[in-house]
Tab-separated table of C-alpha atoms in Angstrom:
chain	number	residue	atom	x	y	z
A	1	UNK	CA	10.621	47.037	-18.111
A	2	UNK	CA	7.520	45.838	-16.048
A	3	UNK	CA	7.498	42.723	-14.100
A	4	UNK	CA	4.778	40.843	-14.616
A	5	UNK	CA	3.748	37.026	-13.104
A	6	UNK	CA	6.316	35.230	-14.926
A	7	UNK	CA	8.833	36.912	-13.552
A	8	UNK	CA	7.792	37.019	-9.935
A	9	UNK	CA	7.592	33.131	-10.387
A	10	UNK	CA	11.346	32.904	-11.992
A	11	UNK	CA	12.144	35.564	-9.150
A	12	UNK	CA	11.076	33.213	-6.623
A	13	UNK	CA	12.483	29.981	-7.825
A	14	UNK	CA	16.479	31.580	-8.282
A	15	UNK	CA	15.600	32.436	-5.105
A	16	UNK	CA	14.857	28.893	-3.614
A	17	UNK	CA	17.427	27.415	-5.692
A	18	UNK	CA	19.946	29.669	-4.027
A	19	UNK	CA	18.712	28.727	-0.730
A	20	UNK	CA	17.476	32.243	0.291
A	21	UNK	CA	21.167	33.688	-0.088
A	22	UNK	CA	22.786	36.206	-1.797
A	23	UNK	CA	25.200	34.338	-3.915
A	24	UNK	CA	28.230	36.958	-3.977
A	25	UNK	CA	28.204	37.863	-0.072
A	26	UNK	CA	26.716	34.871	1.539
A	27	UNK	CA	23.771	36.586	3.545
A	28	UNK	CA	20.559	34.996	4.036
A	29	UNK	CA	16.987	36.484	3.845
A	30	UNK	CA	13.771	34.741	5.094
A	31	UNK	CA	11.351	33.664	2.287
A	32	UNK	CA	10.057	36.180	0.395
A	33	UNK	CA	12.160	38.923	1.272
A	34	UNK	CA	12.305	41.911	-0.798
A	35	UNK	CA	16.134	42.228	0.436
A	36	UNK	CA	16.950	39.112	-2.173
A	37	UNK	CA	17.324	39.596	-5.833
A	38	UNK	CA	16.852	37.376	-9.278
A	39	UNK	CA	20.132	39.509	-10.979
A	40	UNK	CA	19.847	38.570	-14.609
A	41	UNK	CA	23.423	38.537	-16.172
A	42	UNK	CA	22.045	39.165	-19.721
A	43	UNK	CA	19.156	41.579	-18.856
A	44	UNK	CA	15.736	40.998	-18.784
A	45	UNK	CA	15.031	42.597	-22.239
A	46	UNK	CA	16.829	39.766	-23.786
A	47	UNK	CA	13.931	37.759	-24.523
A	48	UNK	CA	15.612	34.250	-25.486
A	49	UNK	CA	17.403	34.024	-21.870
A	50	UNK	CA	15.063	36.547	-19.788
A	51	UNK	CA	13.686	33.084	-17.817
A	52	UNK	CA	16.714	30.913	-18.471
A	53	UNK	CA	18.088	29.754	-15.236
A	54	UNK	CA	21.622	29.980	-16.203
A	55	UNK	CA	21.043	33.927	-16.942
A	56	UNK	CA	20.157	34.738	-13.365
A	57	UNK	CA	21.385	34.920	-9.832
A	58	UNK	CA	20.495	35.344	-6.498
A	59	UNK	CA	21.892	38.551	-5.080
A	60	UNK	CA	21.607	41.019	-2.060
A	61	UNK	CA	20.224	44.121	-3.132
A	62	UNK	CA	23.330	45.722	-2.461
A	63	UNK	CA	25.204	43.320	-4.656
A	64	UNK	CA	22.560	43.392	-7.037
A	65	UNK	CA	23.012	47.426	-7.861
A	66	UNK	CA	27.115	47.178	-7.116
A	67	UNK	CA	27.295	44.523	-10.234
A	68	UNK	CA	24.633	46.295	-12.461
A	69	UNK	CA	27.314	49.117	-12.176
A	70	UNK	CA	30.384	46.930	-13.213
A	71	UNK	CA	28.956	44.448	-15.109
A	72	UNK	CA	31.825	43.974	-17.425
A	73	UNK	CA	34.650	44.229	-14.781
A	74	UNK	CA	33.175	42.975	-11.738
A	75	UNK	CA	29.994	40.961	-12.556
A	76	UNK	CA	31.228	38.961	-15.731
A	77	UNK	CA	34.526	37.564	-14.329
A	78	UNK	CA	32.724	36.662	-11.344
A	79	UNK	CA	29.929	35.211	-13.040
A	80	UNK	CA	33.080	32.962	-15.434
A	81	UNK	CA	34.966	32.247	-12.176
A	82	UNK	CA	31.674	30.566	-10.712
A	83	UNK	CA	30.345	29.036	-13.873
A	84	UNK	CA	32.713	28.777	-16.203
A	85	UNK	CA	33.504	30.470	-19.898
A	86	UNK	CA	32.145	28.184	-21.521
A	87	UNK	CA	28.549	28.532	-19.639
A	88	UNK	CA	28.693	32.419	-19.996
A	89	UNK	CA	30.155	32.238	-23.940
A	90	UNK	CA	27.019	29.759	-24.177
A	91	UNK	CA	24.663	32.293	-22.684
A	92	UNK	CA	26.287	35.345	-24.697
A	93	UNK	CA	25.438	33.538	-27.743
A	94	UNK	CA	21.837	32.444	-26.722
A	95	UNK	CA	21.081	36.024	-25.339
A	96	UNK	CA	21.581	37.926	-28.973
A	97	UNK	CA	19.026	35.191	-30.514
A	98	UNK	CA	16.053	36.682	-31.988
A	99	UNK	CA	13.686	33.972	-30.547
A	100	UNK	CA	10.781	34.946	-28.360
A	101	UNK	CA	10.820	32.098	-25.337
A	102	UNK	CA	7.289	29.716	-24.914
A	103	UNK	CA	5.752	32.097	-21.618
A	104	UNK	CA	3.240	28.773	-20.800
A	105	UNK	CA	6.224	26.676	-21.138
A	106	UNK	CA	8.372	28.259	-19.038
A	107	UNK	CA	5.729	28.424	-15.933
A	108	UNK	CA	5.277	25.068	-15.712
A	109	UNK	CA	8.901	24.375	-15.990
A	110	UNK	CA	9.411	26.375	-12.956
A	111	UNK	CA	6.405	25.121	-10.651
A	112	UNK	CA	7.916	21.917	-11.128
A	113	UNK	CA	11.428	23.343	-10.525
A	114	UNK	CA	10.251	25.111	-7.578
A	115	UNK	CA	8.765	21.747	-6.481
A	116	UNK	CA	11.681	19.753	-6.955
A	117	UNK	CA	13.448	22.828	-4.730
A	118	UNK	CA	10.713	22.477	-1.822
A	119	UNK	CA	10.594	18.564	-1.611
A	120	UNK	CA	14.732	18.286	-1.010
A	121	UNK	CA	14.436	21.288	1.741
């Protein structure tokens, strides 16, 4: 599936809200590194949670391809240990929705969420 603007701009702010570091292994990347990941747990072609903060994480790229390999042993339970069932039963539901998300909506949601992110830091 291609990336387009949208998602670099959800890349980047799972990113910043992460603090530049891979959530799983703890390593930090300078700004804008390609080494840092937005892992969607539900993936991307599930249109009602592709730019739903809750869906995504920040992960190495190493992390990033070991957990799109054992997403239902590995990446799941660690996913429920960090956020909880009820967050990920939540986000199972929402990801099988048929809605399409609001694309304009969403941008400016994360400019100011990105804003918010740069102003504490």
């Amino acid at each position: 599936m291609k990336r387009d603007s949208l998602d670099a701009l959800f890349s980047t702010y799972i990113r910043a809200r992460a603090k530049q570091t891979c959530e799983r292994c703890g390593k930090t990347y300078p700004p804008k590194s390609r080494g840092l990941h937005c892992a969607h747990v539900f993936s991307r072609g599930k249109q009602c949670v592709r730019f739903e903060p809750i869906n995504a994480v920040c992960l190495c790229r190493g992390c990033h391809v070991y957990f799109d390999q054992h997403k239902e042993s590995q990446f799941y339970p660690w996913y429920i240990a960090k956020y909880g069932q009820a967050q990920f039963d939540l986000l199972r539901l929402r990801a099988n929705l048929p809605k399409k998300p609001d694309r304009i909506a969403i941008a400016i949601q994360l400019r100011f969420l990105i804003k918010e992110l740069e102003a504490v830091a």
